[in-house]
XYZ file of C-alpha atoms in Angstrom:
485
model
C 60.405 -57.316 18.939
C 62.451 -60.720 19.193
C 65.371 -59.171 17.641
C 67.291 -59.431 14.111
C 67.153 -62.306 12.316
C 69.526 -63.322 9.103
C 68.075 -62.320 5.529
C 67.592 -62.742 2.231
C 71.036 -61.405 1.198
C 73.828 -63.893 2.427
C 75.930 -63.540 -0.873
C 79.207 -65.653 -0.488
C 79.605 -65.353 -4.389
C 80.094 -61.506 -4.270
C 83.382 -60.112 -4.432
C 84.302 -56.474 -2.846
C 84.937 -54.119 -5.491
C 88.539 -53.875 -6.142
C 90.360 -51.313 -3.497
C 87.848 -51.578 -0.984
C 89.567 -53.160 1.777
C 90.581 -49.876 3.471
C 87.313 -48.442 3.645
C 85.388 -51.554 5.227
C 86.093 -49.895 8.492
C 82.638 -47.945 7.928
C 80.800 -50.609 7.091
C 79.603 -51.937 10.876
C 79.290 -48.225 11.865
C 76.836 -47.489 8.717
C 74.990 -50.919 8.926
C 74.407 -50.972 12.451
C 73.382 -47.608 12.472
C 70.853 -47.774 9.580
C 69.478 -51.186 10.104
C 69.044 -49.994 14.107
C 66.276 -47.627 12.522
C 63.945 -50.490 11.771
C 64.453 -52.903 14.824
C 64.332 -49.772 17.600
C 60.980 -48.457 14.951
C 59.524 -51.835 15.284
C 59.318 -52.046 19.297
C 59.200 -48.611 20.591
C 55.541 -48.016 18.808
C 53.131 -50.178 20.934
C 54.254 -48.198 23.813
C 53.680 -44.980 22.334
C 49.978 -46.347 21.268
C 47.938 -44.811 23.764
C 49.322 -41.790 23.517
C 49.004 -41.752 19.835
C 45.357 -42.560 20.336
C 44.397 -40.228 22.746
C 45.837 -37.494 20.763
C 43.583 -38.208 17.939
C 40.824 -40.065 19.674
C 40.986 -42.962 17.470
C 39.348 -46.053 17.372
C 40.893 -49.214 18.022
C 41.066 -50.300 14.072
C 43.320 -46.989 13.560
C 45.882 -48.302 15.874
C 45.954 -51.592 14.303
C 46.676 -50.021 10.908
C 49.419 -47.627 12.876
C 51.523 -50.628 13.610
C 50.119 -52.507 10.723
C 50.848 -50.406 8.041
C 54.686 -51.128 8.630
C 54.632 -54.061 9.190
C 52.430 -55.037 6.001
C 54.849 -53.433 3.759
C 57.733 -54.791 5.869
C 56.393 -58.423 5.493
C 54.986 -58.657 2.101
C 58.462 -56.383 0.675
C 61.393 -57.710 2.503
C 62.190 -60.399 -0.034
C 61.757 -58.209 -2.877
C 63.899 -55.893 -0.914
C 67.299 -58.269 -1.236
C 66.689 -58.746 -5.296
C 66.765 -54.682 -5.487
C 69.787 -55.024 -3.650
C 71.558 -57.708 -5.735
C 70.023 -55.958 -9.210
C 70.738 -52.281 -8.551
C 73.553 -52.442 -5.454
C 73.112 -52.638 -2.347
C 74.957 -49.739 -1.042
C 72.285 -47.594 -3.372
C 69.333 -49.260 -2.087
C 70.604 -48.964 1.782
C 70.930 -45.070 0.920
C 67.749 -45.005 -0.551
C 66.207 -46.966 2.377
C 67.415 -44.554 4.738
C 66.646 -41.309 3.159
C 62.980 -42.487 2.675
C 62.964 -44.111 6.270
C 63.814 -40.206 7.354
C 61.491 -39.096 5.048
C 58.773 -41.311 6.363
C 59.540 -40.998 9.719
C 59.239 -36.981 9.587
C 56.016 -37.230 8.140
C 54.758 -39.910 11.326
C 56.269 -37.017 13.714
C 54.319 -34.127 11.528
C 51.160 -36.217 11.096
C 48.089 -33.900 11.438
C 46.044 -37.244 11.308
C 45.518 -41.160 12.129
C 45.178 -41.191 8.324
C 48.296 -39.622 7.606
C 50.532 -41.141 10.483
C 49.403 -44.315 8.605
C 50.346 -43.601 5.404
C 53.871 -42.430 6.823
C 54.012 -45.747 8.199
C 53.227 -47.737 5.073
C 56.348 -45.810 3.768
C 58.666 -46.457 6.799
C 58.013 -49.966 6.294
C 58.682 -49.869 2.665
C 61.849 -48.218 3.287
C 62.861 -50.265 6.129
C 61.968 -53.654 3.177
C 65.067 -51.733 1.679
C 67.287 -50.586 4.329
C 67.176 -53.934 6.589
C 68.493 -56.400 3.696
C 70.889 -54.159 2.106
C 72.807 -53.894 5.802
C 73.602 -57.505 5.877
C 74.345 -57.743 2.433
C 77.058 -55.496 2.873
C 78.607 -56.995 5.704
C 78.373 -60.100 4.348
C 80.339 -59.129 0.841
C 82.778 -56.883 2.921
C 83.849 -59.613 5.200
C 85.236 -63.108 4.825
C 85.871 -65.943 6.870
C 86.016 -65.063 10.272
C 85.941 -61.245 10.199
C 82.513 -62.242 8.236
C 81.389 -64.306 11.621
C 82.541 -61.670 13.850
C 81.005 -58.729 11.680
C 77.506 -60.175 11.797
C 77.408 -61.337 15.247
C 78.600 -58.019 15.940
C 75.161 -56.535 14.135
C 73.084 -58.698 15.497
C 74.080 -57.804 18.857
C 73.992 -54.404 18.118
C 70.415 -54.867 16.600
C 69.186 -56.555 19.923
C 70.766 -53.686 22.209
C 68.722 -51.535 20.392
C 65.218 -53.736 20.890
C 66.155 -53.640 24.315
C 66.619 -50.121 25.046
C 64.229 -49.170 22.540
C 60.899 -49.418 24.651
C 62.117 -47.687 27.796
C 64.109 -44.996 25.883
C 60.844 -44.431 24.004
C 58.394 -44.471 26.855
C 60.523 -41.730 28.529
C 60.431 -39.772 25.655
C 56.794 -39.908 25.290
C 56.417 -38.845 28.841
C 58.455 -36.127 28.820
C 58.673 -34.274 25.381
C 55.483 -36.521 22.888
C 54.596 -39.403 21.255
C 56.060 -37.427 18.376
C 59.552 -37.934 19.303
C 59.723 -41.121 18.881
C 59.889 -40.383 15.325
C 61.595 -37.171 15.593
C 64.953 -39.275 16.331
C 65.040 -41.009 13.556
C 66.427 -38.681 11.111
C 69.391 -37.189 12.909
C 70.117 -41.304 13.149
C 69.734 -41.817 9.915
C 71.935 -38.893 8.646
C 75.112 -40.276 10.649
C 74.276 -43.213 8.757
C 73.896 -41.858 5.848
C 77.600 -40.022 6.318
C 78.972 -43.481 6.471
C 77.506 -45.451 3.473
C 78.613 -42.606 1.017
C 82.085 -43.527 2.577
C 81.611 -47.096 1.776
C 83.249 -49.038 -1.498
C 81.190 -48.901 -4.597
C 78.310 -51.087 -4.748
C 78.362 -54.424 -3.905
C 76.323 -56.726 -6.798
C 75.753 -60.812 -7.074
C 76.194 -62.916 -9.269
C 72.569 -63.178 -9.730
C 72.497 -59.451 -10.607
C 70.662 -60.391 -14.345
C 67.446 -62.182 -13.035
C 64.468 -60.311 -13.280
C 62.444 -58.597 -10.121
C 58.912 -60.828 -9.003
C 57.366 -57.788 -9.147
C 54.260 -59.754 -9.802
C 54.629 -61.501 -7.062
C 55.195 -58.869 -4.750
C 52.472 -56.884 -5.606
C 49.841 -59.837 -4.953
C 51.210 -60.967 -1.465
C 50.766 -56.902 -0.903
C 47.603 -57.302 -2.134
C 46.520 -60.812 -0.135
C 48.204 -59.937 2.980
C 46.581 -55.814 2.788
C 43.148 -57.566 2.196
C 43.461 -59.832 4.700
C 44.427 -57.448 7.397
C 42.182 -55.346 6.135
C 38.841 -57.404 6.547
C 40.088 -59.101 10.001
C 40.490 -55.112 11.341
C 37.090 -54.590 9.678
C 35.172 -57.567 11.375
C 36.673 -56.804 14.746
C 35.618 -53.042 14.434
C 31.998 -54.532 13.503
C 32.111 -54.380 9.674
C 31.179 -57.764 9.595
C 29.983 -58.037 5.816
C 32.665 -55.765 4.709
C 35.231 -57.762 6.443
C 34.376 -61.393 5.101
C 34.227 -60.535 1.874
C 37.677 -58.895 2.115
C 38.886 -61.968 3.939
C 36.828 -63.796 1.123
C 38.965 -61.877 -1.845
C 42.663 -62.713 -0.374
C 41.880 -65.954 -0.517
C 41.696 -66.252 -4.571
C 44.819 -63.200 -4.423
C 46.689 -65.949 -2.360
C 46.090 -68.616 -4.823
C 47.189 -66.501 -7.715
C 50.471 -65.079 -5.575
C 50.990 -69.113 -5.660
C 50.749 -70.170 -9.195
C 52.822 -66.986 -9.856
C 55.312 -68.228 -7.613
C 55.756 -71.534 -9.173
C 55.930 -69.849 -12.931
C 58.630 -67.126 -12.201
C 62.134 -67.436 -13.579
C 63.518 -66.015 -9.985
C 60.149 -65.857 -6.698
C 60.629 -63.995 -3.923
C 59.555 -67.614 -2.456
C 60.756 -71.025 -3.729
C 57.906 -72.953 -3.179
C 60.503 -75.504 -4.084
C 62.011 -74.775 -0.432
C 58.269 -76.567 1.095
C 59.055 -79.866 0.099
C 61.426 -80.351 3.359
C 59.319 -81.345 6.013
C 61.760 -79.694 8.009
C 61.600 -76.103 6.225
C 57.692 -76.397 5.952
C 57.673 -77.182 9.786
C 59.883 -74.667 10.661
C 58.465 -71.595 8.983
C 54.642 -72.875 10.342
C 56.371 -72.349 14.252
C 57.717 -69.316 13.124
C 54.094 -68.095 12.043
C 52.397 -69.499 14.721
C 55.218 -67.840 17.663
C 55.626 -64.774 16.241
C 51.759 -64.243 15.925
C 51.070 -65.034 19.572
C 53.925 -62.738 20.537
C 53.142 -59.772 18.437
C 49.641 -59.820 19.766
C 50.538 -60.386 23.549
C 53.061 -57.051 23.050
C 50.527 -54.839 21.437
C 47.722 -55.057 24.108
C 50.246 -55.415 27.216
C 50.939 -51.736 26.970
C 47.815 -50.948 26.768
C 46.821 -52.495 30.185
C 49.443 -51.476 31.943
C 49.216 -47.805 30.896
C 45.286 -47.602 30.522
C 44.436 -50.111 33.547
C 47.365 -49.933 35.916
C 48.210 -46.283 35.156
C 52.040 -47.487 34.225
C 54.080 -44.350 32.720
C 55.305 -44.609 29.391
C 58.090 -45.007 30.424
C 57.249 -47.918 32.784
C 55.488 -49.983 30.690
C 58.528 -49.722 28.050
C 60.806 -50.638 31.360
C 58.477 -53.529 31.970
C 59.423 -55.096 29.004
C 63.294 -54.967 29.437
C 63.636 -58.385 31.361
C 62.160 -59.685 27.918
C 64.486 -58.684 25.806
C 67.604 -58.870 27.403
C 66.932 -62.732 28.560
C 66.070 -63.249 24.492
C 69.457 -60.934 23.836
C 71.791 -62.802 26.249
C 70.272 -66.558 26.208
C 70.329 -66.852 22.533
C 73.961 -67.555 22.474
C 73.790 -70.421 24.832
C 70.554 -71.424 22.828
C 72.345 -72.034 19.350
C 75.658 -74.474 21.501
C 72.320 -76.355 22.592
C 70.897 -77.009 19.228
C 74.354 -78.237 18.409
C 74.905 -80.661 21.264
C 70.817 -82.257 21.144
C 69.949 -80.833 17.773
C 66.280 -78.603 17.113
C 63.518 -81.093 17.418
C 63.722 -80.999 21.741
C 63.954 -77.162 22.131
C 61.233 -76.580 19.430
C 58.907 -78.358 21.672
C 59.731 -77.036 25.278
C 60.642 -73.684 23.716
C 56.747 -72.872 22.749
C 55.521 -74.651 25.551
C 56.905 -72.453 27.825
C 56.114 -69.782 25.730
C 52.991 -70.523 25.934
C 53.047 -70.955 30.037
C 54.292 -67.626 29.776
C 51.389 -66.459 28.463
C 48.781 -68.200 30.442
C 50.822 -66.408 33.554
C 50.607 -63.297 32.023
C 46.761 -63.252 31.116
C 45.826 -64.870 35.013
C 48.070 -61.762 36.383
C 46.317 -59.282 34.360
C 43.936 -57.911 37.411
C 47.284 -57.252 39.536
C 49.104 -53.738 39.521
C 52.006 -55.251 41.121
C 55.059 -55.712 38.584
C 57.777 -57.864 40.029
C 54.891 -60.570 41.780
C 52.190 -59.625 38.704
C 53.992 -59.169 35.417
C 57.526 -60.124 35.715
C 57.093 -63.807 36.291
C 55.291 -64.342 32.752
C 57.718 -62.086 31.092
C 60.483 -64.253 32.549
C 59.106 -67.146 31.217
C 57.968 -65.965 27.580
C 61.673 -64.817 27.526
C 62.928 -67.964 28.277
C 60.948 -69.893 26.208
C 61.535 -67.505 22.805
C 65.206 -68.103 23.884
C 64.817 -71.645 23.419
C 62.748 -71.927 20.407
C 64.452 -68.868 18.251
C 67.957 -70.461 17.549
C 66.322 -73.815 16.904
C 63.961 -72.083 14.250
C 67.263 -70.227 12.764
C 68.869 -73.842 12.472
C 66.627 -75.860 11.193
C 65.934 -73.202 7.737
C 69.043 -73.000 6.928
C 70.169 -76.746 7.423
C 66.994 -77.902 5.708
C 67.345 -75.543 2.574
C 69.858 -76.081 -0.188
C 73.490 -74.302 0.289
C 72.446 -71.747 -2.407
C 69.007 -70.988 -1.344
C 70.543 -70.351 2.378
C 69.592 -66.282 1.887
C 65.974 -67.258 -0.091
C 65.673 -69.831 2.890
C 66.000 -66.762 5.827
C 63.912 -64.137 4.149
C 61.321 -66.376 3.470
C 61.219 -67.463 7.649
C 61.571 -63.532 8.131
C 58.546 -62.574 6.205
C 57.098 -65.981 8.162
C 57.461 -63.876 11.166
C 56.393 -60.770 10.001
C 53.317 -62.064 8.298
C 52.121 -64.106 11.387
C 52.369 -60.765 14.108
C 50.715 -58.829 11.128
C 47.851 -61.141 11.078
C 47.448 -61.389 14.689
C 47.927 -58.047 15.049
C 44.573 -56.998 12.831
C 43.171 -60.032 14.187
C 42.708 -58.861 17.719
C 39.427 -56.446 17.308
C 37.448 -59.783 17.751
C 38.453 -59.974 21.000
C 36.925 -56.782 22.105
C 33.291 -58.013 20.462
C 33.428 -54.228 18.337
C 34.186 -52.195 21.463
C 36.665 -49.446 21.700
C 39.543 -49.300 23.803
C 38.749 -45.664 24.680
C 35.313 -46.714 26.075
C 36.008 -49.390 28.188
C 36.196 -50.119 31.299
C 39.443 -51.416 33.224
C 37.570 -54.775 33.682
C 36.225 -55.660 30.108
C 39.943 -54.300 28.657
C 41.421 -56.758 31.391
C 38.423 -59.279 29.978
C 39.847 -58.863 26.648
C 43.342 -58.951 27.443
C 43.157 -62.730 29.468
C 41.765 -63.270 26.296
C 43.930 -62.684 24.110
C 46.521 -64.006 26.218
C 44.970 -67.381 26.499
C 44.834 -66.910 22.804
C 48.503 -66.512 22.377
C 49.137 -69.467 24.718
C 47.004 -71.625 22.712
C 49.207 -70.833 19.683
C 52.366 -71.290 21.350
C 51.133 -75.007 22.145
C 50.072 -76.046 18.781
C 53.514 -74.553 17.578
C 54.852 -77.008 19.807
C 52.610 -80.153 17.987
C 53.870 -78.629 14.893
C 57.558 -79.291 16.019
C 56.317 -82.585 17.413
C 54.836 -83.832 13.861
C 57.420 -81.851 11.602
C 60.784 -81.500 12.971
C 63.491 -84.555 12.588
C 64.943 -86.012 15.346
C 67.958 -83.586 14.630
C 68.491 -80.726 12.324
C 70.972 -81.823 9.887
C 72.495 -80.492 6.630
C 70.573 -82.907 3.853
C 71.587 -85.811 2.376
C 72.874 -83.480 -1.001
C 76.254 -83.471 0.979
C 78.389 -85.492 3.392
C 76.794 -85.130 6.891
C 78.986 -84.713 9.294
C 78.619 -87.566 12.963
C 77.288 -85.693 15.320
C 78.876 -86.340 18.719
């Protein structure tokens, strides 16, 4: 829920099909519309989570694999996602990503079961692997120059709008017509969408069309990540045994997603990329950040609805502040990074973060909103303002000009892997108990918790920054480096 980020398809090498300059007009309009599907998906969920699980009495593990599910295919798929793109067109694999993200979501709306809402999610996050890559591919081999700049920041703005609006939109419509909904609107989104991209120029290939797909590769970091999740969900729910030895397989599935790495004609992940101290740094924040985040925004819901007795659409409201200080700060963020460079912001940045968190966890017992909740909010906001452009800067200036889009998709599924794992890591915290049978003490218990957790994060991302990042974030030595003033 930190809004879009650039991916694996920046493609200065591709040329527009000929005659396709008067129909780039429906490019931002189909884009925006379709990649909106997976950034509005990905935040208005944990709101709807308690309503989801009282409608099927779940256990706590089911609701981990609700917002797991998409975010395991999400993570472990995205990269693949941009070499589909390049090999088969990206303007066919945004279509396909949006007719089976409408697909998918119809089946989360009509979900008899947990089991089945899950497996409806494994597919919207397969889909949305597709969908989110192919958008920014297109806009990026559409535009040039400027009307390139202005197209994505355009997107991305668009993209964060969404994020923001997203939870309180959603809460409301889980308090007034269903949890179902929430996936119910999907579809009608994704058809105006869909209108648009059959309007746009024929597909849209690189020059790096010919390399072969890592499938290999992407079906073991599936495999590593699934098992992973899989046996931290299972010790938390008190499947001890079961869970270590899960945890105990990913680790040689891991190791074997590596050496396949380093043999393949074209990864999904240049290991080659790790030898920067910069790039290794960079992406172990990113981890570390978006892990202590995606844990603090799953359970917060939860307390405020469950504890505080916060409306849907309240708790979704709550989080607004959030989002639009990430959405509006960011801009001044990146002329910062420019001026002082990433190294300085990449250590405040988390430690506030993580002050943010240690406010939010001491204000947990506290109905109040504006004196309880508000303040930490504030302050995680600011401090994933300062440390999000940084991160941004420092992958791209420390990767090679033509690994630039390898370079972002590999700090995206960074991102996505670390709130996946904390995500299915947060069962321990509740010692095997259910949400749905505690009381509003031991779920506050849990929560300080696991926000004193997430602080503890954000602070060692900051001694990762402190050990990793260079004095300033500059292009590498491969070309002229530019004073900076």
């Amino acid at each position: 829920m930190t809004g879009p980020q650039l991916l694996p398809c920046e493609t200065p090498d591709v040329k527009p099909p000929r005659g396709s300059k008067s129909k780039t007009h429906w490019v931002l309009p189909a884009t925006i519309l379709g990649s909106s599907l997976g950034f509005i998906d990905s935040s208005v969920v944990n709101v709807a989570l308690p309503a989801i699980q009282g409608s099927f009495g779940s256990s706590l593990a089911t609701m981990q694999w609700v917002v797991n599910g998409y975010m395991l295919m999400l993570a472990s798929l995205i990269l693949l996602g941009g070499s589909v793109g390049d090999r088969f067109g990206r303007r066919r694999i945004f279509i396909v990503g949006l007719m089976g993200f409408a697909v998918a979501s119809m089946g989360c709306g009509l979900a008899p079961s947990a089991g089945w809402l899950i497996a409806m999610r494994l597919l919207q996050g397969a889909s949305a692997a597709m969908l989110v890559p192919a958008s920014l591919a297109i806009i990026s081999a559409a535009f040039r120059g400027e009307a390139r700049g202005r197209a994505i920041g355009t997107w991305a703005a668009a993209g964060a709008l969404t994020m923001a609006l997203g939870p309180p939109f959603g809460g409301w419509l889980v308090d007034t017509v269903g949890w179902r909904s929430i996936f119910f609107i999907n579809p009608p989104i994704a058809a105006i969408a869909l209108f648009f991209a059959w309007k746009l120029p024929s597909d849209y290939r690189s020059n790096g069309a010919s390399d072969p797909l890592d499938l290999r590769g992407s079906m073991l970091v599936v495999l590593a990540l699934g098992l992973l999740c899989y046996g931290l969900i299972a010790s938390g729910g008190g499947n001890g045994l079961i869970g270590w030895l899960a945890i105990a397989a990913a680790i040689p599935v891991g190791v074997l997603f590596v050496v396949a790495e380093a043999h393949s004609v074209a990864p999904i992940m240049a290991l080659s990329l790790f030898r920067d101290r910069d790039f290794a740094g960079a992406n172990g924040i990113t981890v570390l950040l978006y892990a202590a985040l995606s844990a603090a925004l799953f359970l917060l819901p939860f307390l405020l609805i469950e504890v505080h007795k916060y409306s849907a659409t309240a708790a979704g409201a709550a989080l607004l502040p959030f989002s639009l200080i990430m959405g509006i700060g960011s801009r001044w963020t990146g002329g910062l990074v420019e001026r002082i460079g990433a190294r300085i912001p990449l250590i405040i940045g988390p430690l506030a973060t993580g002050l943010g968190f240690v406010i939010l966890g001491l204000s947990g017992k506290y109905p109040g909103y504006w004196m309880g909740f508000l303040p930490g909010l504030i302050v995680v906001g600011l401090g994933m303002t300062l440390s999000i452009p940084p991160l941004t800067t420092t992958v791209f200036d420390s990767a090679p000009d033509e690994k630039s889009g390898t370079a972002s998709g590999v700090n995206n599924a960074a991102a996505r892997g670390g709130g996946l794992v904390a995500v299915a890591a947060l069962g321990l915290a509740f010692g095997g108990s259910e949400l749905s049978s505690m009381d509003a003490n031991a779920l506050t218990d849990a929560y300080r918790l696991i926000m004193f957790g997430a602080a503890s994060l954000a602070a060692l991302s900051a001694v990762i920054a402190a050990l990793t990042i260079g004095k300033r974030s500059v292009v590498p030595a491969r070309e002229p480096v530019p004073k900076r003033r």
